mmCIF file of C-alpha atoms in Angstrom:
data_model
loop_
_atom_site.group_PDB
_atom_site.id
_atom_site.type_symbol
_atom_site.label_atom_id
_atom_site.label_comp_id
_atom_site.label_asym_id
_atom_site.label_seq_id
_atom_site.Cartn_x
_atom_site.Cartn_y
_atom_site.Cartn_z
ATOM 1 C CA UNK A 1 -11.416 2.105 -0.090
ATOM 2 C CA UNK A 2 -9.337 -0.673 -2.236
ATOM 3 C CA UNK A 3 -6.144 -0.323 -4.069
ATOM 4 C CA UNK A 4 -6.811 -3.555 -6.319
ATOM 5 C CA UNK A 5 -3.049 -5.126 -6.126
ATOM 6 C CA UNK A 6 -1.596 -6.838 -9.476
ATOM 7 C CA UNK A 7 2.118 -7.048 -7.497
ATOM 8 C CA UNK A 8 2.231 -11.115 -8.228
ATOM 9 C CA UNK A 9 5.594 -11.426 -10.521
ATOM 10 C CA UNK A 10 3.915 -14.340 -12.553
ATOM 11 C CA UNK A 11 1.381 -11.670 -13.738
ATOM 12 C CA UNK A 12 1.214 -11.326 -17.465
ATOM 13 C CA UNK A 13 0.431 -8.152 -19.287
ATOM 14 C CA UNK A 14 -3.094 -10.398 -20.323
ATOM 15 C CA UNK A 15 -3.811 -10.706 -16.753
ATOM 16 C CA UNK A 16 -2.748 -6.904 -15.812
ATOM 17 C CA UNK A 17 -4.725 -5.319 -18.448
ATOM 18 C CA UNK A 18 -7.852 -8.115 -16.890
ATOM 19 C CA UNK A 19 -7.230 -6.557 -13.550
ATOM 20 C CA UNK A 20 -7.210 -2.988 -14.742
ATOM 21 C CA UNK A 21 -10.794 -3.799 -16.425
ATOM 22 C CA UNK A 22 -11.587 -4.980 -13.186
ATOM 23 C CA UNK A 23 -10.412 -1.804 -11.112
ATOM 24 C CA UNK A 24 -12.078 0.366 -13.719
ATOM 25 C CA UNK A 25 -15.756 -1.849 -13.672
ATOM 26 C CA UNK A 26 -15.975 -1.827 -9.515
ATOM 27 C CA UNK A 27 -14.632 1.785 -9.599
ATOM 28 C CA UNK A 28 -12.052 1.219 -7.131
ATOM 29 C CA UNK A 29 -9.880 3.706 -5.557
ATOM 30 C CA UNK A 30 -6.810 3.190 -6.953
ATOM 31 C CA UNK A 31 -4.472 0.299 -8.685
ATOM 32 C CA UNK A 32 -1.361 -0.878 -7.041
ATOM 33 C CA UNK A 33 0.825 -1.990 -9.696
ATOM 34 C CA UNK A 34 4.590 -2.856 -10.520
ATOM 35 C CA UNK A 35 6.929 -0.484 -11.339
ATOM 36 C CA UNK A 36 6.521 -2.208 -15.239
ATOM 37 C CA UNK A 37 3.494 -1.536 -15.280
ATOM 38 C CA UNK A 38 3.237 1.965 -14.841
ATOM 39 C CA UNK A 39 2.923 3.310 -18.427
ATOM 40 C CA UNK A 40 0.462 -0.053 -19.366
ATOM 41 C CA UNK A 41 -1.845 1.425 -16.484
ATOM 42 C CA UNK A 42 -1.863 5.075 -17.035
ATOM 43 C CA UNK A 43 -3.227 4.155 -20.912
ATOM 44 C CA UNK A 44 -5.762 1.561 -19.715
ATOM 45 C CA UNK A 45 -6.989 3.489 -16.729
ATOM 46 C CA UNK A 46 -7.136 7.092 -19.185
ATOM 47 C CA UNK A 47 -10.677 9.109 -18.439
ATOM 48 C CA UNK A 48 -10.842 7.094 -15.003
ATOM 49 C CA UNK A 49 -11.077 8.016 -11.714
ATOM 50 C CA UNK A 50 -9.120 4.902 -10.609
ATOM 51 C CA UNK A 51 -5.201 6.169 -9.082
ATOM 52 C CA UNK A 52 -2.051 4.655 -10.720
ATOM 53 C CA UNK A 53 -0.190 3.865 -7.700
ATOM 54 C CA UNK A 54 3.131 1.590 -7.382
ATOM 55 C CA UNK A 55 5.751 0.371 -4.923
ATOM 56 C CA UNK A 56 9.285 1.364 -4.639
ATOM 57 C CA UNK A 57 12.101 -0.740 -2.763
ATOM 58 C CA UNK A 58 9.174 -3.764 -3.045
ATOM 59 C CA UNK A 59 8.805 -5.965 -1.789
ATOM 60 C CA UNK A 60 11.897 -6.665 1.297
ATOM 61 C CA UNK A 61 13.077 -2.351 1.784
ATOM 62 C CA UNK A 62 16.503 -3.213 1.361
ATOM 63 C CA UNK A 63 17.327 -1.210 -1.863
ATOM 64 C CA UNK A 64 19.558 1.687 -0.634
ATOM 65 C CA UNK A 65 17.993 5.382 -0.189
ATOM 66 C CA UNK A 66 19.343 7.308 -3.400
ATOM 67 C CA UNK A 67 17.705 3.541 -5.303
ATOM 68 C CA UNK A 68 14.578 4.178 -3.941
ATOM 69 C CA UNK A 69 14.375 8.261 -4.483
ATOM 70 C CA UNK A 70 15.879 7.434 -8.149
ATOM 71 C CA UNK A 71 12.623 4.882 -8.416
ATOM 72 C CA UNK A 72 10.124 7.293 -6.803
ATOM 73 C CA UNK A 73 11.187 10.135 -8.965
ATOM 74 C CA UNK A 74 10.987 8.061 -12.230
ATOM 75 C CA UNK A 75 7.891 6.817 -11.410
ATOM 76 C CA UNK A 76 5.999 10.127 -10.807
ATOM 77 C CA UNK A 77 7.454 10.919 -14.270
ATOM 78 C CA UNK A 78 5.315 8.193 -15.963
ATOM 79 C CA UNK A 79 2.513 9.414 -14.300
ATOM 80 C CA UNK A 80 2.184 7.702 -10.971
ATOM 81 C CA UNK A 81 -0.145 9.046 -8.522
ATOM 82 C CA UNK A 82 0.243 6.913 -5.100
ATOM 83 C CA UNK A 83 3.788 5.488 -4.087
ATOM 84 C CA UNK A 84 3.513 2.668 -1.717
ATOM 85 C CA UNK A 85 7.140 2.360 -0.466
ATOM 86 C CA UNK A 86 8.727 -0.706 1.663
ATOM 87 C CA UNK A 87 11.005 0.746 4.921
ATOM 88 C CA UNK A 88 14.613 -0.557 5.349
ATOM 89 C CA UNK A 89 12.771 -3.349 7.883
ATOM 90 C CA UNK A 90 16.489 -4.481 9.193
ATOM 91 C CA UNK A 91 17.547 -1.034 9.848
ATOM 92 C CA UNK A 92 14.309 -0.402 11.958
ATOM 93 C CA UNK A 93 14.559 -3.141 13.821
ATOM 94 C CA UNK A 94 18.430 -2.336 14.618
ATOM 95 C CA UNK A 95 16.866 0.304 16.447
ATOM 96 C CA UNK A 96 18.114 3.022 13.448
ATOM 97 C CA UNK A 97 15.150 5.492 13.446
ATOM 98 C CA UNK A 98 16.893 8.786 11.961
ATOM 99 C CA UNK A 99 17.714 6.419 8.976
ATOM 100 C CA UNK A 100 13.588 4.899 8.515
ATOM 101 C CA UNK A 101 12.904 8.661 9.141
ATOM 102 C CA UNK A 102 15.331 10.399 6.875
ATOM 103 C CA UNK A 103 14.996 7.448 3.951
ATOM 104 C CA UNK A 104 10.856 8.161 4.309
ATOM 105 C CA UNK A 105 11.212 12.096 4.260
ATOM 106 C CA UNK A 106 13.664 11.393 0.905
ATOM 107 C CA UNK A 107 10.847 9.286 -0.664
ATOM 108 C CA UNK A 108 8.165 11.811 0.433
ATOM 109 C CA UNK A 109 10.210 14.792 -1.195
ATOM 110 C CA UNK A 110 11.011 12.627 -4.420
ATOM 111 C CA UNK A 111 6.892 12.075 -5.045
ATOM 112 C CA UNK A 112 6.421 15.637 -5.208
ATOM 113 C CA UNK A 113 2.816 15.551 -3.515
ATOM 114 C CA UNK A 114 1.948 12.515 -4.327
ATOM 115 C CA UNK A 115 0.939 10.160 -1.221
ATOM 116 C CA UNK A 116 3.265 8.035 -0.120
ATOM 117 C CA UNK A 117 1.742 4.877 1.639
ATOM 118 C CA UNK A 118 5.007 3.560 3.781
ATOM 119 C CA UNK A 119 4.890 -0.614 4.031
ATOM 120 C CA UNK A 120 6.393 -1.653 7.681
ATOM 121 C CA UNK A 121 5.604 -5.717 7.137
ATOM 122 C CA UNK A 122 4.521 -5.662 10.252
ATOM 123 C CA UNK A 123 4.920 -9.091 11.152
ATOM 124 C CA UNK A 124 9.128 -9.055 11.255
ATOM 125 C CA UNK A 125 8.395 -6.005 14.190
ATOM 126 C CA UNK A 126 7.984 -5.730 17.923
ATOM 127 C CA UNK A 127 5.291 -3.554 18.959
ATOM 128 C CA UNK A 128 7.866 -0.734 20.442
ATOM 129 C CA UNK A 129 9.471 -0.985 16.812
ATOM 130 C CA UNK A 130 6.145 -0.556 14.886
ATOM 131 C CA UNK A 131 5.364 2.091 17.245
ATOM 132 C CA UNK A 132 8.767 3.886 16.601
ATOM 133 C CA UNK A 133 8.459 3.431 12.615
ATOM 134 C CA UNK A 134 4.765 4.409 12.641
ATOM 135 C CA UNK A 135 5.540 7.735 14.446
ATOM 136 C CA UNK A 136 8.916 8.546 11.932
ATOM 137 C CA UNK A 137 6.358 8.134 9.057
ATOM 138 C CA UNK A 138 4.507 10.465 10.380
ATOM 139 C CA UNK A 139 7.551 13.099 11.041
ATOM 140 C CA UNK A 140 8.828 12.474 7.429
ATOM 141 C CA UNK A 141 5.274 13.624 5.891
ATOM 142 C CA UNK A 142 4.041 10.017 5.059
ATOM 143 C CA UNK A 143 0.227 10.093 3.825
ATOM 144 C CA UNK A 144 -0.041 6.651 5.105
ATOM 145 C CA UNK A 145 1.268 4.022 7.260
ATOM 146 C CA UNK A 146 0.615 0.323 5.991
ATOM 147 C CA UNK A 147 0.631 -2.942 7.463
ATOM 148 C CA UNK A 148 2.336 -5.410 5.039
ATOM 149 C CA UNK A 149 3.427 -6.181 1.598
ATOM 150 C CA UNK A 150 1.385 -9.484 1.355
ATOM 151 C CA UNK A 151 4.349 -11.378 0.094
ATOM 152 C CA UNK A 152 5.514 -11.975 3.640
ATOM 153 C CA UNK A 153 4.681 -14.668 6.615
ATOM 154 C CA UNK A 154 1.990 -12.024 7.687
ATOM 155 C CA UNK A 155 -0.515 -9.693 6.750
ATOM 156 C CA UNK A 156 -2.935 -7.180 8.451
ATOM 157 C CA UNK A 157 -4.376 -7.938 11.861
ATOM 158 C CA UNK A 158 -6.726 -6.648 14.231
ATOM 159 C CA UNK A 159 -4.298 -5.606 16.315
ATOM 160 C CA UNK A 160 -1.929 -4.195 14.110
ATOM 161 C CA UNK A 161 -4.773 -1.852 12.753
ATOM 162 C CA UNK A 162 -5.413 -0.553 16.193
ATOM 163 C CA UNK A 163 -2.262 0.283 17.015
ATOM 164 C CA UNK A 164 -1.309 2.357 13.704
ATOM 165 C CA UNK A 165 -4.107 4.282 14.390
ATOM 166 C CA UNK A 166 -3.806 5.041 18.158
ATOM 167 C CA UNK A 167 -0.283 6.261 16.742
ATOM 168 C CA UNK A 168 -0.302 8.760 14.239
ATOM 169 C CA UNK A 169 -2.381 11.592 14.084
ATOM 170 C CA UNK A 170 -5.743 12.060 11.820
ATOM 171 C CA UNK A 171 -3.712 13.518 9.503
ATOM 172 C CA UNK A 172 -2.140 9.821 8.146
ATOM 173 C CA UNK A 173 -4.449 7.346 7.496
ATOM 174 C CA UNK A 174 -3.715 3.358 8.142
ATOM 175 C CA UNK A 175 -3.668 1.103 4.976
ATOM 176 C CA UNK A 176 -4.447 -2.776 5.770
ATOM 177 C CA UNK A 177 -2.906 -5.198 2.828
ATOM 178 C CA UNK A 178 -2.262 -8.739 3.182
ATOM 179 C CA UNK A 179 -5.182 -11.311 3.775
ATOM 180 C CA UNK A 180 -7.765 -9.139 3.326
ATOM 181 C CA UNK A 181 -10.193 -11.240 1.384
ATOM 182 C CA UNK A 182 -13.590 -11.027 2.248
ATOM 183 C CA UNK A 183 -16.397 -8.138 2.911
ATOM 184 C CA UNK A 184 -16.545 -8.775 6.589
ATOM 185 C CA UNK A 185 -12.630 -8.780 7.100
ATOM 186 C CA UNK A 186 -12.550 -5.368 5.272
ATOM 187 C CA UNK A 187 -14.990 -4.242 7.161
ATOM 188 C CA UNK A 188 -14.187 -5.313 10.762
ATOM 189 C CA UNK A 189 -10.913 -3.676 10.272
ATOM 190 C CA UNK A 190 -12.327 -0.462 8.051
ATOM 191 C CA UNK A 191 -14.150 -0.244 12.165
ATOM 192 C CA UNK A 192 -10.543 -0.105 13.604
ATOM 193 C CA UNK A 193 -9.143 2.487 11.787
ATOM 194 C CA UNK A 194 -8.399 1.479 8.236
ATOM 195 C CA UNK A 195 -9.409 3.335 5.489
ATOM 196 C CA UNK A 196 -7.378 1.952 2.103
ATOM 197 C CA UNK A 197 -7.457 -1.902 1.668
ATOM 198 C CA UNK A 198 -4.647 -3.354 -0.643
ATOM 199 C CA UNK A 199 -6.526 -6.238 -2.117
ATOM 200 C CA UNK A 200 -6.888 -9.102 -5.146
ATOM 201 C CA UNK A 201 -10.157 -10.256 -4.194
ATOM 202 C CA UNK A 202 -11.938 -7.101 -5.222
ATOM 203 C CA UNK A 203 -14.566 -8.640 -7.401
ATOM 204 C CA UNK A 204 -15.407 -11.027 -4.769
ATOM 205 C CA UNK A 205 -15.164 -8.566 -1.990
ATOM 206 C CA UNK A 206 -17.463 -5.554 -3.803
ATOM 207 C CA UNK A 207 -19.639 -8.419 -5.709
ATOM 208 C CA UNK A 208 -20.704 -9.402 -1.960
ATOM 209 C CA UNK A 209 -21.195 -5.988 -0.855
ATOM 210 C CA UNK A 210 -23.883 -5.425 -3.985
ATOM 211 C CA UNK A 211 -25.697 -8.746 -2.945
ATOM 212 C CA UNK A 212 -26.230 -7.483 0.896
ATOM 213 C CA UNK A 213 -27.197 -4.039 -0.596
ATOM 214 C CA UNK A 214 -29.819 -5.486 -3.068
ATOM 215 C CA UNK A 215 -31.405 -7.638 -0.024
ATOM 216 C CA UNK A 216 -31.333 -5.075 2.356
#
């Protein structure tokens, strides 16, 4: 259920190519990685079953639409397989749905299959506004809606999680990033709803998970 994040832009290629080891060893789901970083992944993750995913319009959503489907579309060309893209978070919260809705459905046409996770930072929204963006991801053919980038005053919450998933359908699935650091957070909010965890404690999360299981 993690997407083991390397997003920090202090990271050095050292410290990428130490967190793809890492993703590979624990077996995670997928990597979330920058744009950069693409290529670097797809050659250290070869004859894995870890995902190359990456952001587009990361990490404020205020790149313009044709910048983000230009960035989707390159990035599927290197060989990315997940495409976790930030929503134009003024524009939603000017009350500008057809725009979220139309820029999402670009993005979602651009990946060409690939799932597009789509980041509402949560924490800048009113609950009728998350509620509005949640159900135009869902319109525009979004995989997944997702709480946060983790580079803003907020991350996932509780309540948050609950209310992405009363929104959409089964059919997308809720992605909790930001503060997720520990086996029981995952887990309490894995119970609401959440299925994909955008995390940078994965050792620590999955090495506590293996302790319980051995003493169980």
């Amino acid at each position: 259920m993690i997407d083991h994040s390397l997003l920090r832009p202090d990271l050095t290629l050292d410290e990428v190519r130490a967190g793809l080891t890492t993703a590979r060893e624990y077996r995670t789901a997928s990597v979330c990685v920058r744009p950069s970083d693409v290529g670097l992944a797809i050659t250290e993750l070869a004859g894995s079953e870890v995902a190359v995913g990456t952001v587009v319009g990361f990490p404020h959503g205020s790149s313009s639409t044709a910048t983000k489907v230009f960035e989707t579309g390159e990035l599927v060309a290197l060989g990315a397989q997940e495409i976790d893209m930030v929503i134009d978070i003024g524009r939603l919260r000017s009350g500008d749905i057809a725009f979220v809705q139309d820029e999402i459905a670009a993005v979602v046409r651009a990946a060409r299959g690939r799932a597009v996770k789509v980041i509402f930072e949560n924490c800048y929204l009113t609950d009728r506004q998350k509620t509005a963006g949640y159900e135009a991801a869902e319109k525009a053919g979004a995989a997944y809606v997702k709480t946060s980038t983790g580079f803003a005053d907020g991350g996932a919450t509780a309540a948050d999680i609950a209310l992405m998933r009363r929104t959409v359908s089964a059919a997308v699935k809720v992605k909790a990033a930001g503060g997720v650091r520990t086996l029981d957070a995952l887990l309490a909010l894995h119970e609401l709803g959440a299925t994909r965890f955008g995390a940078t404690a994965t050792a620590t999360i999955l090495d506590d998970l293996a302790s319980r299981l051995a003493n169980s």
